[in-house]
mmCIF file of C-alpha atoms and ligand atoms in Angstrom:
data_model
loop_
_atom_site.group_PDB
_atom_site.id
_atom_site.type_symbol
_atom_site.label_atom_id
_atom_site.label_comp_id
_atom_site.label_asym_id
_atom_site.label_seq_id
_atom_site.Cartn_x
_atom_site.Cartn_y
_atom_site.Cartn_z
ATOM 1 C CA MET A 1 112.957 180.718 -86.990
ATOM 2 C CA ASP A 2 115.486 182.068 -84.507
ATOM 3 C CA ASN A 3 118.632 183.331 -86.221
ATOM 4 C CA PHE A 4 118.553 180.645 -88.864
ATOM 5 C CA LYS A 5 120.626 181.642 -91.909
ATOM 6 C CA PRO A 6 119.960 179.061 -94.599
ATOM 7 C CA GLU A 7 122.629 180.471 -96.926
ATOM 8 C CA GLU A 8 125.301 179.596 -94.351
ATOM 9 C CA ILE A 9 124.410 175.931 -94.042
ATOM 10 C CA SER A 10 127.268 173.497 -94.495
ATOM 11 C CA ARG A 11 127.087 169.700 -94.599
ATOM 12 C CA ILE A 12 128.666 169.210 -91.191
ATOM 13 C CA ILE A 13 126.813 171.344 -88.650
ATOM 14 C CA GLY A 14 129.160 170.301 -85.881
ATOM 15 C CA LYS A 15 131.289 167.550 -84.457
ATOM 16 C CA TYR A 16 132.186 167.051 -80.826
ATOM 17 C CA SER A 17 134.218 164.304 -79.192
ATOM 18 C CA GLY A 18 135.054 163.436 -75.619
ATOM 19 C CA ASN A 19 138.457 162.131 -74.601
ATOM 20 C CA ILE A 20 137.099 158.662 -73.866
ATOM 21 C CA PRO A 21 136.406 156.325 -76.801
ATOM 22 C CA GLY A 22 132.786 155.289 -77.148
ATOM 23 C CA PRO A 23 129.856 155.341 -79.563
ATOM 24 C CA LEU A 24 129.124 157.531 -82.563
ATOM 25 C CA LEU A 25 125.876 159.522 -82.556
ATOM 26 C CA PHE A 26 125.046 160.539 -86.130
ATOM 27 C CA VAL A 27 122.261 163.141 -86.154
ATOM 28 C CA THR A 28 120.667 164.310 -89.404
ATOM 29 C CA GLY A 29 118.403 167.336 -89.874
ATOM 30 C CA GLY A 30 116.785 168.844 -92.964
ATOM 31 C CA VAL A 31 116.359 165.651 -95.010
ATOM 32 C CA HIS A 32 113.361 167.699 -96.138
ATOM 33 C CA GLY A 33 114.460 171.249 -96.947
ATOM 34 C CA ASN A 34 111.256 172.785 -95.591
ATOM 35 C CA GLU A 35 112.049 171.307 -92.157
ATOM 36 C CA PRO A 36 114.913 173.418 -90.759
ATOM 37 C CA SER A 37 113.958 172.705 -87.128
ATOM 38 C CA GLY A 38 116.421 169.823 -86.674
ATOM 39 C CA VAL A 39 119.260 171.887 -88.164
ATOM 40 C CA ILE A 40 118.511 174.815 -85.845
ATOM 41 C CA ALA A 41 118.412 172.483 -82.835
ATOM 42 C CA LEU A 42 121.756 170.956 -83.848
ATOM 43 C CA GLN A 43 123.298 174.427 -84.156
ATOM 44 C CA LYS A 44 122.117 175.185 -80.612
ATOM 45 C CA VAL A 45 123.423 171.908 -79.241
ATOM 46 C CA PHE A 46 126.889 172.351 -80.784
ATOM 47 C CA ALA A 47 127.090 175.978 -79.594
ATOM 48 C CA GLU A 48 126.379 174.763 -76.059
ATOM 49 C CA LEU A 49 128.845 171.850 -76.329
ATOM 50 C CA GLU A 50 131.586 174.248 -77.470
ATOM 51 C CA LYS A 51 130.713 176.635 -74.663
ATOM 52 C CA THR A 52 130.603 174.220 -71.743
ATOM 53 C CA LYS A 53 132.812 171.422 -73.113
ATOM 54 C CA PRO A 54 131.222 168.586 -71.137
ATOM 55 C CA ASN A 55 132.857 165.194 -71.086
ATOM 56 C CA ILE A 56 131.246 162.539 -73.280
ATOM 57 C CA GLN A 57 132.156 159.071 -74.453
ATOM 58 C CA GLY A 58 132.659 158.941 -78.208
ATOM 59 C CA THR A 59 131.501 161.474 -80.791
ATOM 60 C CA ILE A 60 128.389 163.328 -81.909
ATOM 61 C CA ILE A 61 128.232 164.585 -85.468
ATOM 62 C CA GLY A 62 125.422 166.802 -86.807
ATOM 63 C CA VAL A 63 124.690 166.649 -90.515
ATOM 64 C CA ALA A 64 122.562 168.931 -92.687
ATOM 65 C CA ALA A 65 121.000 166.544 -95.190
ATOM 66 C CA ASN A 66 119.330 168.290 -98.137
ATOM 67 C CA THR A 67 121.547 171.387 -98.131
ATOM 68 C CA GLU A 68 120.317 172.755 -101.478
ATOM 69 C CA ALA A 69 116.665 172.397 -100.556
ATOM 70 C CA LEU A 70 117.326 173.922 -97.110
ATOM 71 C CA LYS A 71 118.921 176.948 -98.801
ATOM 72 C CA ASN A 72 115.836 177.292 -100.989
ATOM 73 C CA GLY A 73 113.323 176.576 -98.228
ATOM 74 C CA GLN A 74 111.840 173.845 -100.405
ATOM 75 C CA ARG A 75 110.992 170.266 -99.492
ATOM 76 C CA TYR A 76 113.312 169.020 -102.244
ATOM 77 C CA ILE A 77 114.876 170.130 -105.548
ATOM 78 C CA HIS A 78 114.402 167.128 -107.887
ATOM 79 C CA ALA A 79 113.103 164.287 -105.745
ATOM 80 C CA ASP A 80 112.241 163.487 -102.137
ATOM 81 C CA LEU A 81 115.556 162.789 -100.351
ATOM 82 C CA ASN A 82 113.659 160.528 -97.973
ATOM 83 C CA ARG A 83 112.745 158.195 -100.864
ATOM 84 C CA THR A 84 116.185 158.215 -102.488
ATOM 85 C CA TRP A 85 118.022 155.697 -100.281
ATOM 86 C CA THR A 86 117.039 152.503 -102.073
ATOM 87 C CA VAL A 87 119.602 149.715 -102.452
ATOM 88 C CA GLU A 88 119.465 150.237 -106.246
ATOM 89 C CA ASN A 89 120.177 153.977 -106.044
ATOM 90 C CA VAL A 90 123.025 153.504 -103.586
ATOM 91 C CA GLU A 91 124.603 150.739 -105.677
ATOM 92 C CA ALA A 92 124.192 152.569 -109.002
ATOM 93 C CA GLN A 93 126.525 155.372 -107.795
ATOM 94 C CA LYS A 94 124.848 157.852 -110.160
ATOM 95 C CA SER A 95 124.469 161.475 -109.022
ATOM 96 C CA ASP A 96 121.904 162.415 -111.650
ATOM 97 C CA THR A 97 119.657 164.394 -109.277
ATOM 98 C CA CYS A 98 120.445 166.963 -106.592
ATOM 99 C CA GLU A 99 119.160 164.530 -103.985
ATOM 100 C CA LYS A 100 121.374 161.643 -105.094
ATOM 101 C CA LYS A 101 124.348 164.022 -104.905
ATOM 102 C CA GLU A 102 123.332 164.933 -101.337
ATOM 103 C CA MET A 103 122.870 161.240 -100.522
ATOM 104 C CA PHE A 104 126.370 160.259 -101.668
ATOM 105 C CA GLU A 105 127.902 163.152 -99.735
ATOM 106 C CA ILE A 106 126.085 162.069 -96.553
ATOM 107 C CA ILE A 107 127.262 158.477 -97.108
ATOM 108 C CA LYS A 108 130.820 159.795 -97.467
ATOM 109 C CA ALA A 109 130.470 161.748 -94.208
ATOM 110 C CA LEU A 110 129.315 158.590 -92.430
ATOM 111 C CA GLU A 111 132.079 156.475 -93.976
ATOM 112 C CA GLN A 112 134.615 158.763 -92.329
ATOM 113 C CA HIS A 113 133.305 157.312 -89.045
ATOM 114 C CA PRO A 114 133.559 153.554 -89.585
ATOM 115 C CA GLU A 115 132.157 150.956 -87.215
ATOM 116 C CA SER A 116 135.687 149.886 -86.219
ATOM 117 C CA ASP A 117 136.373 153.300 -84.646
ATOM 118 C CA TYR A 118 133.425 153.124 -82.234
ATOM 119 C CA THR A 119 131.918 150.847 -79.615
ATOM 120 C CA LYS A 120 128.532 151.280 -81.349
ATOM 121 C CA ARG A 121 126.970 153.621 -83.897
ATOM 122 C CA TYR A 122 123.632 155.372 -83.357
ATOM 123 C CA PHE A 123 121.548 157.644 -85.559
ATOM 124 C CA LEU A 124 118.727 160.106 -85.038
ATOM 125 C CA ASP A 125 116.913 161.572 -88.051
ATOM 126 C CA CYS A 126 115.078 164.834 -87.263
ATOM 127 C CA HIS A 127 111.863 165.813 -89.070
ATOM 128 C CA THR A 128 108.726 167.944 -88.694
ATOM 129 C CA THR A 129 105.232 167.539 -90.153
ATOM 130 C CA SER A 130 102.878 169.738 -92.187
ATOM 131 C CA ALA A 131 99.997 169.220 -89.725
ATOM 132 C CA ALA A 132 100.062 169.938 -86.006
ATOM 133 C CA THR A 133 101.061 166.931 -83.944
ATOM 134 C CA VAL A 134 102.453 165.903 -80.615
ATOM 135 C CA PRO A 135 106.069 164.852 -81.019
ATOM 136 C CA PHE A 136 106.544 161.192 -81.917
ATOM 137 C CA ILE A 137 109.210 158.684 -82.836
ATOM 138 C CA SER A 138 108.891 156.470 -85.885
ATOM 139 C CA VAL A 139 110.947 153.330 -85.596
ATOM 140 C CA GLN A 140 111.789 150.642 -88.097
ATOM 141 C CA GLU A 141 111.727 147.329 -86.293
ATOM 142 C CA VAL A 142 115.151 146.032 -87.211
ATOM 143 C CA ASN A 143 118.362 145.629 -85.183
ATOM 144 C CA ASP A 144 117.815 146.932 -81.645
ATOM 145 C CA ASN A 145 116.065 150.098 -82.889
ATOM 146 C CA ASP A 146 112.900 149.505 -80.879
ATOM 147 C CA ALA A 147 114.695 149.249 -77.532
ATOM 148 C CA TRP A 148 116.618 152.436 -78.374
ATOM 149 C CA ALA A 149 113.413 154.293 -79.332
ATOM 150 C CA HIS A 150 111.868 153.401 -75.984
ATOM 151 C CA LYS A 151 114.539 155.382 -74.152
ATOM 152 C CA PHE A 152 112.700 158.577 -75.168
ATOM 153 C CA PRO A 153 109.624 159.927 -73.373
ATOM 154 C CA THR A 154 107.068 160.376 -76.161
ATOM 155 C CA TYR A 155 104.759 158.468 -78.499
ATOM 156 C CA ILE A 156 106.407 155.761 -80.569
ATOM 157 C CA ILE A 157 105.060 154.425 -83.868
ATOM 158 C CA ARG A 158 106.199 151.000 -84.993
ATOM 159 C CA GLY A 159 105.900 149.803 -88.529
ATOM 160 C CA PHE A 160 105.305 153.092 -90.345
ATOM 161 C CA SER A 161 108.859 153.229 -91.571
ATOM 162 C CA ASP A 162 108.475 149.642 -92.825
ATOM 163 C CA ILE A 163 105.796 150.539 -95.397
ATOM 164 C CA VAL A 164 107.610 153.416 -97.081
ATOM 165 C CA PHE A 165 110.744 152.887 -99.151
ATOM 166 C CA GLY A 166 114.022 154.666 -99.719
ATOM 167 C CA CYS A 167 114.159 156.463 -96.361
ATOM 168 C CA ILE A 168 117.475 157.486 -94.838
ATOM 169 C CA ASP A 169 116.689 155.532 -91.660
ATOM 170 C CA HIS A 170 116.439 152.370 -93.759
ATOM 171 C CA TYR A 171 119.903 152.987 -95.152
ATOM 172 C CA LEU A 172 121.371 153.743 -91.732
ATOM 173 C CA SER A 173 119.682 150.700 -90.183
ATOM 174 C CA ARG A 174 120.864 148.334 -92.903
ATOM 175 C CA THR A 175 124.371 149.787 -92.538
ATOM 176 C CA GLY A 176 124.251 148.517 -88.952
ATOM 177 C CA LEU A 177 123.453 151.700 -87.019
ATOM 178 C CA THR A 178 120.828 151.721 -84.280
ATOM 179 C CA GLY A 179 118.344 154.562 -84.335
ATOM 180 C CA CYS A 180 114.997 156.073 -85.193
ATOM 181 C CA VAL A 181 113.226 159.025 -86.785
ATOM 182 C CA PHE A 182 111.912 161.832 -84.602
ATOM 183 C CA GLU A 183 109.007 163.985 -85.778
ATOM 184 C CA ALA A 184 109.130 167.016 -83.494
ATOM 185 C CA GLY A 185 105.877 168.795 -84.395
ATOM 186 C CA GLN A 186 104.581 171.154 -87.056
ATOM 187 C CA HIS A 187 107.200 172.683 -89.427
ATOM 188 C CA THR A 188 107.040 176.262 -88.071
ATOM 189 C CA ASP A 189 105.941 175.589 -84.480
ATOM 190 C CA PRO A 190 108.694 176.946 -82.172
ATOM 191 C CA ARG A 191 108.128 173.912 -79.934
ATOM 192 C CA SER A 192 109.528 171.733 -82.726
ATOM 193 C CA VAL A 193 113.003 173.205 -82.188
ATOM 194 C CA GLU A 194 112.607 172.740 -78.416
ATOM 195 C CA ASN A 195 111.627 169.130 -78.981
ATOM 196 C CA HIS A 196 114.488 168.442 -81.361
ATOM 197 C CA GLU A 197 116.924 170.019 -78.954
ATOM 198 C CA GLY A 198 115.556 168.009 -76.024
ATOM 199 C CA VAL A 199 115.706 164.719 -77.867
ATOM 200 C CA ILE A 200 119.292 165.344 -79.057
ATOM 201 C CA TRP A 201 120.426 166.039 -75.477
ATOM 202 C CA LEU A 202 118.692 162.897 -74.281
ATOM 203 C CA ALA A 203 120.304 160.915 -77.100
ATOM 204 C CA LEU A 204 123.697 162.259 -75.994
ATOM 205 C CA LYS A 205 122.940 161.111 -72.466
ATOM 206 C CA GLU A 206 121.796 157.652 -73.572
ATOM 207 C CA ALA A 207 124.420 157.017 -76.273
ATOM 208 C CA CYS A 208 127.467 158.936 -75.068
ATOM 209 C CA GLY A 209 126.923 158.981 -71.309
ATOM 210 C CA LEU A 210 126.585 162.775 -71.092
ATOM 211 C CA ASP A 211 125.878 163.985 -67.568
ATOM 212 C CA LEU A 212 123.191 166.546 -68.416
ATOM 213 C CA THR A 213 123.882 168.594 -65.294
ATOM 214 C CA GLN A 214 127.197 169.604 -66.900
ATOM 215 C CA ILE A 215 125.467 171.727 -69.536
ATOM 216 C CA SER A 216 124.411 175.284 -68.789
ATOM 217 C CA CYS A 217 120.984 175.183 -70.489
ATOM 218 C CA TYR A 218 119.873 172.149 -68.448
ATOM 219 C CA PRO A 219 117.172 171.427 -67.287
ATOM 220 C CA GLU A 220 115.088 173.751 -69.553
ATOM 221 C CA CYS A 221 116.630 172.463 -72.798
ATOM 222 C CA VAL A 222 115.420 168.957 -71.975
ATOM 223 C CA ASP A 223 112.329 169.602 -69.872
ATOM 224 C CA LYS A 224 110.522 171.709 -72.488
ATOM 225 C CA PHE A 225 110.404 168.562 -74.598
ATOM 226 C CA ALA A 226 110.279 165.859 -71.957
ATOM 227 C CA LYS A 227 107.972 167.501 -69.411
ATOM 228 C CA GLU A 228 105.938 170.159 -71.263
ATOM 229 C CA ASN A 229 105.490 169.336 -74.952
ATOM 230 C CA ALA A 230 105.651 165.561 -75.243
ATOM 231 C CA PRO A 231 102.882 163.165 -74.231
ATOM 232 C CA ASP A 232 103.694 160.289 -71.864
ATOM 233 C CA GLN A 233 105.311 157.388 -73.648
ATOM 234 C CA LYS A 234 102.900 155.098 -75.487
ATOM 235 C CA THR A 235 103.611 152.617 -78.242
ATOM 236 C CA PHE A 236 101.448 152.299 -81.348
ATOM 237 C CA GLU A 237 101.403 149.902 -84.274
ATOM 238 C CA ILE A 238 99.928 150.426 -87.722
ATOM 239 C CA LEU A 239 96.664 148.529 -88.253
ATOM 240 C CA TYR A 240 95.666 149.929 -91.609
ATOM 241 C CA ARG A 241 96.757 152.288 -94.383
ATOM 242 C CA HIS A 242 94.071 154.012 -96.418
ATOM 243 C CA GLY A 243 95.869 154.295 -99.750
ATOM 244 C CA LEU A 244 94.612 156.576 -102.530
ATOM 245 C CA GLU A 245 94.782 156.381 -106.305
ATOM 246 C CA ASP A 246 95.873 159.519 -108.160
ATOM 247 C CA ASP A 247 92.368 160.205 -109.520
ATOM 248 C CA ASP A 248 90.537 159.605 -106.229
ATOM 249 C CA GLU A 249 88.593 162.528 -104.838
ATOM 250 C CA PHE A 250 89.299 162.392 -101.139
ATOM 251 C CA LYS A 251 88.208 164.705 -98.363
ATOM 252 C CA MET A 252 89.012 164.012 -94.762
ATOM 253 C CA GLU A 253 86.295 165.047 -92.287
ATOM 254 C CA PRO A 254 87.532 168.222 -90.573
ATOM 255 C CA GLY A 255 89.053 168.357 -87.122
ATOM 256 C CA PHE A 256 91.001 165.140 -86.761
ATOM 257 C CA GLU A 257 94.267 165.523 -84.893
ATOM 258 C CA ASN A 258 97.159 163.140 -85.151
ATOM 259 C CA PHE A 259 96.666 160.207 -82.703
ATOM 260 C CA GLN A 260 93.064 161.201 -81.976
ATOM 261 C CA LYS A 261 90.846 158.335 -80.792
ATOM 262 C CA ILE A 262 88.332 157.022 -83.340
ATOM 263 C CA GLU A 263 85.408 154.634 -82.924
ATOM 264 C CA LYS A 264 83.909 151.883 -85.013
ATOM 265 C CA GLY A 265 81.401 153.403 -87.425
ATOM 266 C CA GLU A 266 82.741 156.946 -87.110
ATOM 267 C CA LEU A 267 82.742 158.947 -90.353
ATOM 268 C CA LEU A 268 86.352 159.649 -91.306
ATOM 269 C CA ALA A 269 86.278 160.892 -94.887
ATOM 270 C CA ILE A 270 84.356 161.161 -98.135
ATOM 271 C CA GLN A 271 85.963 159.390 -101.065
ATOM 272 C CA ASN A 272 84.539 159.626 -104.597
ATOM 273 C CA GLY A 273 81.195 160.646 -103.089
ATOM 274 C CA LYS A 274 81.105 157.693 -100.656
ATOM 275 C CA GLU A 275 81.473 157.664 -96.895
ATOM 276 C CA VAL A 276 84.590 156.117 -95.384
ATOM 277 C CA ARG A 277 83.810 154.895 -91.861
ATOM 278 C CA SER A 278 86.102 153.490 -89.219
ATOM 279 C CA GLU A 279 86.134 149.733 -88.804
ATOM 280 C CA TRP A 280 88.114 150.058 -85.600
ATOM 281 C CA ASP A 281 88.143 151.424 -82.083
ATOM 282 C CA ALA A 282 91.646 152.795 -82.376
ATOM 283 C CA HIS A 283 93.560 156.003 -83.190
ATOM 284 C CA ILE A 284 93.905 157.954 -86.416
ATOM 285 C CA PHE A 285 97.412 158.756 -87.660
ATOM 286 C CA MET A 286 98.524 161.263 -90.307
ATOM 287 C CA PRO A 287 95.075 162.309 -91.618
ATOM 288 C CA LEU A 288 95.521 163.930 -95.031
ATOM 289 C CA TYR A 289 94.583 167.608 -95.048
ATOM 290 C CA GLN A 290 96.850 168.657 -97.919
ATOM 291 C CA SER A 291 95.829 168.402 -101.537
ATOM 292 C CA GLN A 292 98.660 166.018 -102.402
ATOM 293 C CA GLY A 293 99.491 162.559 -101.150
ATOM 294 C CA ASN A 294 98.668 158.911 -101.623
ATOM 295 C CA ASP A 295 97.956 158.138 -97.994
ATOM 296 C CA GLY A 296 94.474 159.222 -96.911
ATOM 297 C CA PHE A 297 95.090 158.258 -93.307
ATOM 298 C CA PHE A 298 96.461 155.463 -91.166
ATOM 299 C CA VAL A 299 94.794 153.657 -88.292
ATOM 300 C CA VAL A 300 97.034 152.785 -85.367
ATOM 301 C CA GLU A 301 96.421 150.930 -82.119
ATOM 302 C CA GLN A 302 98.152 151.242 -78.819
ATOM 303 C CA VAL A 303 100.094 148.142 -77.861
ATOM 304 C CA LYS A 304 101.609 146.970 -74.613
ATOM 305 C CA ILE A 305 105.371 146.675 -74.543
HETATM 306 ZN ZN1 ZN B 1 110.416 165.208 -93.131
#
């Protein structure tokens, strides 16, 4: 993708401060090493900030998360870095896997920007998905995360982050930061970088008061995400998770796209020779088309906000 040079990745992708005190915006990319899109977008954003030097309140810092896995183009080295951030792991202070080492280094980077130095601290965690999808935000419903998530013009999923454990957004939320996860699209889709870039600029506007007209790539760098690639904002909640056991034989019916509408009675998958049919008029989320995984699919419904 672009001129991405994985061997040159360093922990801190960039840091930019205005001359007025204000919030911290802590942006992470590459928590999964096979998802360089967020890192590439951060590199673009910092290059533009250094070029045009717009005025902002506070500081944005861009962090490459799983640096070793990014260098190797792998999802992770020893363990999924987005399952590593449990209270136990953080408290144990043991760097016995590559990912725990990365985790403690990221924590150290954040601790250099304590709450007392800022009016507020925000985070944005940038990901991509294996399957094609419209961009969406996943928000854990704690602190004022949900209100923050609704500042962005795309689909928003509530409650997904609450049923997985050890994610970086959990750690950041319980440390008192306000933020969400942004899934920009498929891993290698060039629109994923556009979407990450757009959402980072919008986060800078919302958190640090950036006047977007000050930057030379505006409006394209925002509009590709906000006007072309992203769907209109809708909010969804998880109704159901179709969990799988390791020895289950599971085959999703072909052709389901993320967020596609499903109807009661519709055939969704075949599991151990039996039909799995929808019990809902709702939407399907994250249908499993890879060989590995313990989530067959989720069912989500649109909610009013
Ligand atoms: Zn990811």
